[in-house]
Structure formats: C-alpha cells, structure tokens
XYZ file of C-alpha atoms in Angstrom:
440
model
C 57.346 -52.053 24.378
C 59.059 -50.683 27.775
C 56.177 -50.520 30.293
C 57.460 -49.573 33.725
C 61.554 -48.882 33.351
C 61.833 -45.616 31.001
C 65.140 -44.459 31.386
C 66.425 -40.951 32.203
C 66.809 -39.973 28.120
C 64.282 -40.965 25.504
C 66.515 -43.058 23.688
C 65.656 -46.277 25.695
C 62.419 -45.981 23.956
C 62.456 -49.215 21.249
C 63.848 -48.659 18.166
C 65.302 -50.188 15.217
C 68.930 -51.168 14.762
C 69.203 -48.667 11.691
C 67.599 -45.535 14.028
C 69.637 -46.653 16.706
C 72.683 -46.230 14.660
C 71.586 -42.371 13.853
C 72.092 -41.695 17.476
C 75.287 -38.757 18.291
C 78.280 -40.804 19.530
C 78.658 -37.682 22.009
C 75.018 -38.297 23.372
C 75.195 -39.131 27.460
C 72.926 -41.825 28.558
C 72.544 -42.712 31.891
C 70.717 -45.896 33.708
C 67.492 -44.958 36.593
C 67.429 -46.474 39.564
C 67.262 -50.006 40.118
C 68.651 -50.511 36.392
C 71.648 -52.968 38.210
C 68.538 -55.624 38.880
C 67.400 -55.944 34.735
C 69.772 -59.143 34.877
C 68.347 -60.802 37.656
C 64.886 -59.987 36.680
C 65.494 -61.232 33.393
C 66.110 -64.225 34.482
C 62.952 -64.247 36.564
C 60.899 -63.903 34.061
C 60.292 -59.924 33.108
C 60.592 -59.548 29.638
C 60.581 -55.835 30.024
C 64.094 -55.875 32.081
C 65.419 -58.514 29.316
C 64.098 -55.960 26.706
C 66.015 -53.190 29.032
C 69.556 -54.928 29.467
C 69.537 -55.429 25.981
C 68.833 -51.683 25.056
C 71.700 -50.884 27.870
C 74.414 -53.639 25.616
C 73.564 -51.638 22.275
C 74.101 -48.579 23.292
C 76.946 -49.166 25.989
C 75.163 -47.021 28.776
C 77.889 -47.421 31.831
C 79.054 -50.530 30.063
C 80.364 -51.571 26.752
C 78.596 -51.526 23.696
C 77.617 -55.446 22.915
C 75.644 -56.801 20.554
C 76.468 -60.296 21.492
C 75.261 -58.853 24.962
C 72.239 -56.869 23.316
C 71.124 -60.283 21.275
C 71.208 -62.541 24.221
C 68.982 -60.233 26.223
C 66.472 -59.897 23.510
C 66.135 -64.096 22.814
C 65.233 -64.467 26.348
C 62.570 -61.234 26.086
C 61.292 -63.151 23.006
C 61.150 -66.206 24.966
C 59.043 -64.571 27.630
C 56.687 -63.533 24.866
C 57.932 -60.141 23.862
C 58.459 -60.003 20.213
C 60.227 -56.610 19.560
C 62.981 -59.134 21.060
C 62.381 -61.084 18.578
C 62.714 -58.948 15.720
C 65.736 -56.815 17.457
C 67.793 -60.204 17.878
C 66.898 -61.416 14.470
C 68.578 -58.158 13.024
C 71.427 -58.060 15.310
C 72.508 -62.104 14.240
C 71.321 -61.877 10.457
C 74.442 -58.894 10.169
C 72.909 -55.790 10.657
C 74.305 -54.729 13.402
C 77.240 -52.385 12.775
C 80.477 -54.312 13.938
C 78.982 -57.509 14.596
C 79.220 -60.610 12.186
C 76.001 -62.520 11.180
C 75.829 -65.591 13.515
C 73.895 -67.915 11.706
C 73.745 -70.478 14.292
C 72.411 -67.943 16.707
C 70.340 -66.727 14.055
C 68.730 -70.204 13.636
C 68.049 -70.868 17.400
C 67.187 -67.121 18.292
C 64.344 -67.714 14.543
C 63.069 -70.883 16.361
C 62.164 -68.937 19.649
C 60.812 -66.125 16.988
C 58.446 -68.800 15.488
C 56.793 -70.341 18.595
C 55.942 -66.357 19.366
C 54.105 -66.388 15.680
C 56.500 -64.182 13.639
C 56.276 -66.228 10.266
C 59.419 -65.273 8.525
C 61.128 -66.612 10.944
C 59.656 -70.024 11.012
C 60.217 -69.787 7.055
C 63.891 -68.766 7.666
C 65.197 -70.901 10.090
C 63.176 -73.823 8.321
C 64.903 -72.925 5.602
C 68.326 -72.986 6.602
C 68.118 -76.233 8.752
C 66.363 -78.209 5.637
C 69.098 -76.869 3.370
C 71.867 -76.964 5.855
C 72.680 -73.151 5.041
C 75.191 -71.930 7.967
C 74.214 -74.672 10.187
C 74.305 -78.624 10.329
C 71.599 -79.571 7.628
C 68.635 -81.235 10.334
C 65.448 -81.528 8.279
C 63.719 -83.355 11.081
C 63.923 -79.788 13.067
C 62.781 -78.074 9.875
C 59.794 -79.693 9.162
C 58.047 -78.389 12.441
C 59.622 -74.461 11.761
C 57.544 -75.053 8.146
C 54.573 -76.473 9.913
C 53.931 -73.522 12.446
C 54.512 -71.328 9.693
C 52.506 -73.044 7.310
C 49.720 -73.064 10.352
C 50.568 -69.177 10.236
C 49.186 -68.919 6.582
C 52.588 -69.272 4.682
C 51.760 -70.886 1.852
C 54.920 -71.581 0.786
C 55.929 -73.446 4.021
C 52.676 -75.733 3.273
C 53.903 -76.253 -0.382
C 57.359 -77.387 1.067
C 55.946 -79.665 3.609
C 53.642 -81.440 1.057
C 55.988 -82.017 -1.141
C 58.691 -83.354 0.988
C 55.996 -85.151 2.508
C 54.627 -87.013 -0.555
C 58.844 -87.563 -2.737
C 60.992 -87.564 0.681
C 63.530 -85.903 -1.754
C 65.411 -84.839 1.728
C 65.163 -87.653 3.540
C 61.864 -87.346 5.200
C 59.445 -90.490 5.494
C 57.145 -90.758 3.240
C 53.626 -89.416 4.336
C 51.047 -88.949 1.597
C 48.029 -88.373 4.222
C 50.594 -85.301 5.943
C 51.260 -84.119 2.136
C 47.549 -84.232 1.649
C 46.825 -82.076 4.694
C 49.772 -79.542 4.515
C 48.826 -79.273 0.086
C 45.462 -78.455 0.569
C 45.886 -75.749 3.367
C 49.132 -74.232 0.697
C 46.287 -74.771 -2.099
C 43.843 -72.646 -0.002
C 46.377 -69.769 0.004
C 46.508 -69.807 -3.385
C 50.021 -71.610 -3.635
C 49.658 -73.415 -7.035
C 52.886 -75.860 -6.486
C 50.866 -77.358 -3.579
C 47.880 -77.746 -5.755
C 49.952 -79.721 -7.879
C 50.884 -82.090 -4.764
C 47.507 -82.342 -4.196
C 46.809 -83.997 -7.401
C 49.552 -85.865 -7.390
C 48.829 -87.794 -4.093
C 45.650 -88.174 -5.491
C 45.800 -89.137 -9.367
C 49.031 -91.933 -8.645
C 47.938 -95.181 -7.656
C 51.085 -96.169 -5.920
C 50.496 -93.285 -2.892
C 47.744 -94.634 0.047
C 45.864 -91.402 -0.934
C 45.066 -92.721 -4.461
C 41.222 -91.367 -5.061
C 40.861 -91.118 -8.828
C 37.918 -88.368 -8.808
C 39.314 -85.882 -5.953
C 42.593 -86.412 -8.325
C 40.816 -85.523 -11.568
C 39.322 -82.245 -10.102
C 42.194 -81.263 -8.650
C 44.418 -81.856 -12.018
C 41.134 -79.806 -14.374
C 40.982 -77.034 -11.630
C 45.023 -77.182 -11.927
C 45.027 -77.033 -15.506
C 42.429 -74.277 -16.115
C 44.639 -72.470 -13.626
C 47.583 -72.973 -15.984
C 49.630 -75.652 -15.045
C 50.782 -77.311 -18.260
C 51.763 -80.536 -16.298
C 48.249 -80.586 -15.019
C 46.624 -80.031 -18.401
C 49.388 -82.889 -19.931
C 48.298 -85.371 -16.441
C 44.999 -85.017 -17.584
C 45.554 -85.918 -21.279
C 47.593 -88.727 -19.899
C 44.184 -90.263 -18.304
C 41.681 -89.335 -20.625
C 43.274 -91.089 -23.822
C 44.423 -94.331 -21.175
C 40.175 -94.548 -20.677
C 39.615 -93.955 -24.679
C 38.545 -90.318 -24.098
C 40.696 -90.166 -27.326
C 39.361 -86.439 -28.430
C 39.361 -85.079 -24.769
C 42.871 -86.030 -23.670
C 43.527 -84.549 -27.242
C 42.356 -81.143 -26.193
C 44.213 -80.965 -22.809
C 47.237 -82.203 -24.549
C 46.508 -79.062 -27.087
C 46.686 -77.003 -23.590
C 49.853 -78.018 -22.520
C 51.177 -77.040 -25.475
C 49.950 -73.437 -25.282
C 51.216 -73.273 -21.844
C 55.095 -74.383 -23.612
C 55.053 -77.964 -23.192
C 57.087 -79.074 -26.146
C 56.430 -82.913 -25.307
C 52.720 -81.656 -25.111
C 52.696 -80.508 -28.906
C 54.368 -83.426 -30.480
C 51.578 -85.673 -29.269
C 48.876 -83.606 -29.483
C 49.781 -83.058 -33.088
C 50.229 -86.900 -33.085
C 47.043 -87.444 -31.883
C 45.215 -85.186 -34.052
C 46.677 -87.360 -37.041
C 45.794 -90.241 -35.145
C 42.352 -89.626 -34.505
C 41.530 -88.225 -38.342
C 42.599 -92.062 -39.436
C 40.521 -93.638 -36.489
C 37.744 -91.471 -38.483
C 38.337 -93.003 -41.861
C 39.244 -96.376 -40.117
C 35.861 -96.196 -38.653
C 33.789 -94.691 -41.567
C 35.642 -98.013 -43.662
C 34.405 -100.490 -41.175
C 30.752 -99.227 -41.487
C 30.766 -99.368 -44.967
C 32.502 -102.704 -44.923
C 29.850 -103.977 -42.520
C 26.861 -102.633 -44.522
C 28.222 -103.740 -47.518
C 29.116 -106.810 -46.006
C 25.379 -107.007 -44.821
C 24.054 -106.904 -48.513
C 26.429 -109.709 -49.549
C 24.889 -111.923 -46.825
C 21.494 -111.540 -48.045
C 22.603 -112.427 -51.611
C 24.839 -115.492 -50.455
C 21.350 -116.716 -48.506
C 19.540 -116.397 -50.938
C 21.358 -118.481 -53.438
C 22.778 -115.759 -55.660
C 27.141 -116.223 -54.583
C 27.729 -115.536 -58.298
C 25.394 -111.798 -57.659
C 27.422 -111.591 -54.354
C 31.102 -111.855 -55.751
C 30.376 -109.414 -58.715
C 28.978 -106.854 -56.112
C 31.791 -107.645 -54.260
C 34.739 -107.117 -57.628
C 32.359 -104.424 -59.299
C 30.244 -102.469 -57.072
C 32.436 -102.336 -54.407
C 35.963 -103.287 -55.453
C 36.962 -104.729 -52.135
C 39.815 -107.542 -52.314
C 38.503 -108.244 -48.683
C 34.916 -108.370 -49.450
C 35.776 -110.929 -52.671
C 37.547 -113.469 -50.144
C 34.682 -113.153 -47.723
C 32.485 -114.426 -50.943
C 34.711 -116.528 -52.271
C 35.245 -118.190 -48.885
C 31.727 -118.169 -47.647
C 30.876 -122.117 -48.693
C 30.587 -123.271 -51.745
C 32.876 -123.833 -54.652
C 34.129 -121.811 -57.850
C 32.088 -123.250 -59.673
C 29.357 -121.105 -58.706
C 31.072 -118.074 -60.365
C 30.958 -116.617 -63.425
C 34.039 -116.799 -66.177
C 33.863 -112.820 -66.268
C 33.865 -113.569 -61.877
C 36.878 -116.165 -62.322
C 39.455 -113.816 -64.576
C 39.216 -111.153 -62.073
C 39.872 -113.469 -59.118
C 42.849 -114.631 -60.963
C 44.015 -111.336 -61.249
C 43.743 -110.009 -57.778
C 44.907 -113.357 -55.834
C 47.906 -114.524 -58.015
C 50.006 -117.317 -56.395
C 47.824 -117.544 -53.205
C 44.253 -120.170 -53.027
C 42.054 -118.251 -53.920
C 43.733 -117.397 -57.179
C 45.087 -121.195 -57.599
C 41.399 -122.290 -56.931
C 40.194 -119.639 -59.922
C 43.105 -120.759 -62.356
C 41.747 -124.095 -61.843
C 37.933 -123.754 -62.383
C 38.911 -121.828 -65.508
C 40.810 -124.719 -67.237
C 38.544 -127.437 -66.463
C 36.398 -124.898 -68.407
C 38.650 -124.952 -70.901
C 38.846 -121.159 -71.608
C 41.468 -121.354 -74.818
C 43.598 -118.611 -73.291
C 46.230 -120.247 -70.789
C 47.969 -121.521 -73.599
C 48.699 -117.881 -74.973
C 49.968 -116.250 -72.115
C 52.094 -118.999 -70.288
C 50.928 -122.377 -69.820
C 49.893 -122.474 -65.692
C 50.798 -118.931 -64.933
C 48.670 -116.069 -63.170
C 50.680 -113.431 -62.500
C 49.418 -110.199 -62.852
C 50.399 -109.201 -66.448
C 49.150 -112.855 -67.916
C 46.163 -112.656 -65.886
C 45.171 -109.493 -67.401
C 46.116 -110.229 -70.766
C 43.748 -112.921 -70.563
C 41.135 -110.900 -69.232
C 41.182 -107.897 -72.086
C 41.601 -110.987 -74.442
C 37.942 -112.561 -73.577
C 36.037 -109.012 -72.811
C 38.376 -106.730 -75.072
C 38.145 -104.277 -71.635
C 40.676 -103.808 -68.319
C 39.834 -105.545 -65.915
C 38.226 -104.201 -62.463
C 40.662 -102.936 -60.035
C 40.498 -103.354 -56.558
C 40.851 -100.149 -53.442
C 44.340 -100.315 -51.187
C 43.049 -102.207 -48.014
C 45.254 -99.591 -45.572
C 42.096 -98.760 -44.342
C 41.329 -101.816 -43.338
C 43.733 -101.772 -39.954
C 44.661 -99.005 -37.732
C 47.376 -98.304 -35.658
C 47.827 -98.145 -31.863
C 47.216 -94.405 -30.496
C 50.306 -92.446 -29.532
C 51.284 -91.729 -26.300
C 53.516 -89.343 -24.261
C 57.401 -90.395 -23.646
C 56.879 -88.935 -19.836
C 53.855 -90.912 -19.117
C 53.680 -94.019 -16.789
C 51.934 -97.387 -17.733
C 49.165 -97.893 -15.993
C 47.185 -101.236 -14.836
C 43.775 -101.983 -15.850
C 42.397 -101.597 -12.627
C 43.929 -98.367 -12.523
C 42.664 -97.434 -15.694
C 38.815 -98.933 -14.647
C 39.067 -96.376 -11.738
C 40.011 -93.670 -13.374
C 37.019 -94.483 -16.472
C 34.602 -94.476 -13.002
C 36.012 -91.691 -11.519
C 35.468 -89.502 -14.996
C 32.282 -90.768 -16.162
C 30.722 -89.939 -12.121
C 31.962 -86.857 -12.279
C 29.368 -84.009 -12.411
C 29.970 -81.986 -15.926
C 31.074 -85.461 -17.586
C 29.120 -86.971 -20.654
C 28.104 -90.115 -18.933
C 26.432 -91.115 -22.567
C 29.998 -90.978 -24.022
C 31.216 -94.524 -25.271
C 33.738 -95.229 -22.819
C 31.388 -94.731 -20.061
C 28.805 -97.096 -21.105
C-alpha cells in the first residue's frame, strides 16, 4: 500500500486494473511535490515510489498513459518486496490491461519475481509455461525451482508435478527417485492423490534406488481404498506374484469397480482359476488318502486287495498304475483284476503286461474277439463274456493337473528376489495374516 506519497486526488490510492478502468476520462489528476524523484528513488530501493511511478504510467498523470511504463515500475516494487506490484504487473502482462497485449515473456520473468515474494499462482504459472514452453523458450531446468517454491508454498499440484518428473524424466529432467520421494509425499500430505500414486511407485518398483517393498505396499492399500483403480490393480499384481491367490483376487475385483476393464477380465479369470485350484486341491487329498490306504494293503501283502480298491472303490486309472507298478508282477492279480486292466491301458505296458498274464492263463476268450487284440471294444467283450456284467469304468483324470494362474497383460515380470521381498514385506506388515501359507 502507499505509505508516505498520497497524491493530491484519491485515485492514487491502489486499485485494481478493472476499478482503475471505471475512472472518468475527464477526471484531472495532478502529481504532489517531489513526485519528479519516484524514478530515482525507485531505483534506490523504495518500493513505495516504484509502486507510485507506476500508478502515475496507468493513469497518464502529466505524462502518457503506459502500461509498459506502469508494469516495469511495479516488477521492481515487487522486487523490493511489495506484492500489490506483483499482482498489478501480473494483470497488466497476462492482457488485462485495456490496450496493451499480453507479454508472455514479461509475464514469465515479472511471475518469477512474484514467486520468490510467496504469491503461489505465480510460481505455478510461470512453472508452467517454462516446462511446457507456452509463449516462451520451453526451459524445464528454470521450471522445476518455480514448482518447488510453490510446492514449498502448499501447492499440491506443483509437488505432484515435481515428483513425477522427478521419478519418469518424461521432460528431460534427471532422474531423481529420492527428490520424487520428497516432493510426492509433501503433494500426498495436501491431499493430491496423483502424488500418492508417485509415492508408491518409487516405492513398490524394484528398478528405482527407493525400492522399499512395505512403505510401497501401504502406500498402494491406502491408494487403493482411496480409489485409485491402478493402485487396487498394483496391489493384485503383488499379492497373486507371492501366492496371495484369493487376496490379489479381491483387489483385482476393486479395480474393476473403479472401471478397470483389464481389471475385470482377470479378476473374472482368477475367480475361475481359483474354483479349479479348489477341486485340484480337494482331488489331491483324496488321491493322497486314498493313496495312503493302498500302501497299507500293498505292505501288507494284499496287491490283489489294493488294485481292486484301486479299479472298484475308487475308479482311478492313476491309482491302478500306482498298484500295478508298485513291485511285483501280474501275476499277483486277479482274472476279474486283469480284464479290467486290459480295458483301461490298451496298447500301452500295463495293458500289454495284462493281455499277457491272461493268456498264459489261458482264459478261452482271445480267440473270439481277435487273436492278440485289446482294444477297447474286444477288451470289453471279453470282460461281459466271463462275468456276463460291464466292466468298471474309470473317472476323467483332468483333475489330476492344473493350470498356471492368470495374470494381467499390463503387469511386469518380476525376479524372485523381488518377489521374496515383497512376500516379507506383506507377511510383516501389521493387519497381515502372518499364519497364511505363503508366509510360513
């Protein structure tokens, strides 16, 4: 504000551009005494004769009207630490100054001077339009500091622009995962979700300096219960790379609620996935207690009791090659035992080794049904011929293999040390079942 100078009519008083422009064209305005030293003492170093001339250029008092003249005079106020300056030459060289072009060059340098005086939006503004190159030479190395005072001034989208061109170096700048670190968590403070997201990023990717698997994993759940679908899809990305199969599931499930189309395909994928990992599973435990009660009767002398468990009972093709291999020769089986094998192993050794144990038992029946033959209709012909019944079939063994879990087009192979950080990092985490099976 003017302190000592006030002029001989109110209208030196500070105003705005726009109030400025409401002023009579008829009005007379005269300069006080001593107004022919404001230049000098501008240069000295009194803001409040910079602040003066200027007033005397926009309204042409015993001079032209200039708002070149007017501009000039208010940088250097702003300079000296007067920051209606700053805000009156920001107006005049954005274009709002009746007459006068916007001079974005001007604009730029006059924003800078703005910015070390603390007036945010013009850190952002001139940061903006060197990093882009908007009106001026593009200079990013100039920007970056413009973004930094203003990010220091609680802008948080000046931090979210230094930490992310700070951690990709999309415009040039060196890359600097510790800066994008610092600048992302002071953006995250303010509540500026894309610098969350750096955050997380310089954390959770093992090729940045910054790599620390648990600060990245609570980042990326905080970011995902704050609804960031990449977060929520990052996260499924880890837990199903550890074997958290059912929680990467869920987060994946997430991502597609927030409209990540990628997100739904695999989740559904997954869910398919992980029902025949269930049956796969529920198989193998049956096939291992079963397997368990076979044992017993092989030990104890009984292979004949074993392989009709095995046919019968259980009508596992898998289980009747784990007999029929499990020492010992056909002729510990059955005839009733032998047919059957026949039947379910034609043309391969166990069948051959059957087909062979029945004629030197000389059965009658080859003869009748093709002389050395087991395929599948001869075999059972010969079976219904000696027990006037069909023979036993045997269950599909599908379930007997499983296939490898899906996985997300978009997501990045990771090493196994990678992978043994990130099972740490989850199963240390407070909140995490530490008694799940990947963290044992």
């Amino acid at each position: 504000m003017l302190k000592t100078r006030p002029l001989t009519t109110p209208i030196l008083a500070l105003m705005s551009l726009a109030a400025a422009a409401a002023i009579p064209a008829s009005a007379q305005l005269s300069l006080p005494p001593g107004a022919d030293q404001w230049p000098a003492q501008c240069e000295a170093g009194d803001a409040d004769a910079c602040m003066n001339q200027g007033i005397r250029f926009q309204h042409g008092i015993e001079t032209e009207v200039s708002w070149g003249g007017a501009a000039q005079y208010w940088t250097k106020a702003c300079k000296l630490g007067a920051t209606d300056g700053c805000l009156l030459a920001y107006e005049v060289y954005s274009g709002k100054a009746e007459g006068f072009p916007a001079d974005i060059p001007r604009l730029v340098a006059s924003s800078a001077i703005g910015c070390e005086q603390g007036i945010v939006l013009q850190c952002a503004d001139a940061g903006l339009r060197l990093m882009m190159g908007d009106g001026v030479p593009k200079n990013v190395a100039l920007a970056l500091p413009l973004y930094a005072q203003a990010c220091e001034l609680e802008d948080p989208l000046a931090c979210a622009i230094l930490a992310t061109e700070y951690l990709d170096g999309e415009q040039g700048t060196t890359v600097d995962p510790e800066k994008a670190v610092m600048y992302g968590k002071k953006g995250c403070a303010l509540e500026q979700q894309d610098s969350c997201r750096v955050v997380e990023a310089a954390y959770m990717l093992p090729e940045y300096s910054t790599f620390e698997p648990q600060a990245g994993l609570e980042y990326a759940n905080r970011n995902c219960e704050d609804g960031s679908k990449e977060s929520c899809a990052n996260l499924g990305n880890v837990y199903v790379e550890i074997g958290e199969y059912e929680l990467g599931t869920e987060t994946y499930e997430k991502a597609c609620g927030m409209g990540m189309e990628e997100a739904c395909t695999v989740a559904a994928n997954f869910r398919t996935w992980l029902k025949q990992k269930a049956e796969y599973e529920a198989w193998e435990a049956r096939q291992a207690e079963r397997k368990a009660t076979l044992d017993g009767l092989i030990a104890s002398g009984s292979r004949d009791e074993a392989m009709r468990a095995a046919l019968f009972d259980y009508g596992s093709k898998d289980l009747a090659e784990y007999v029929a291999k499990s020492g010992g020769g056909m002729s510990d089986f059955s005839t009733n035992n032998l047919y059957v094998l026949s039947l379910w192993f034609p043309g391969d050794a166990v069948g051959g080794e059957a087909d062979k144990e029945l004629a030197s038992r000389g059965t009658g029946l080859e003869g009748r049904f093709g002389e050395g033959t087991n395929t599948a209709g001869a075999a059972d012909a010969r079976y219904r011929a000696a027990y006037g019944s069909s023979p036993p079939s045997y269950s599909s063994s599908g379930a007997s293999s499983l296939s490898s879990p899906p996985r997300m087009k978009s997501a990045a192979e990771i090493s196994a040390a990678t992978r043994d950080r990130y099972r740490w990092a989850h199963c240390t985490m407070a909140g995490s079942n530490t008694s799940a099976k990947v963290c044992q």
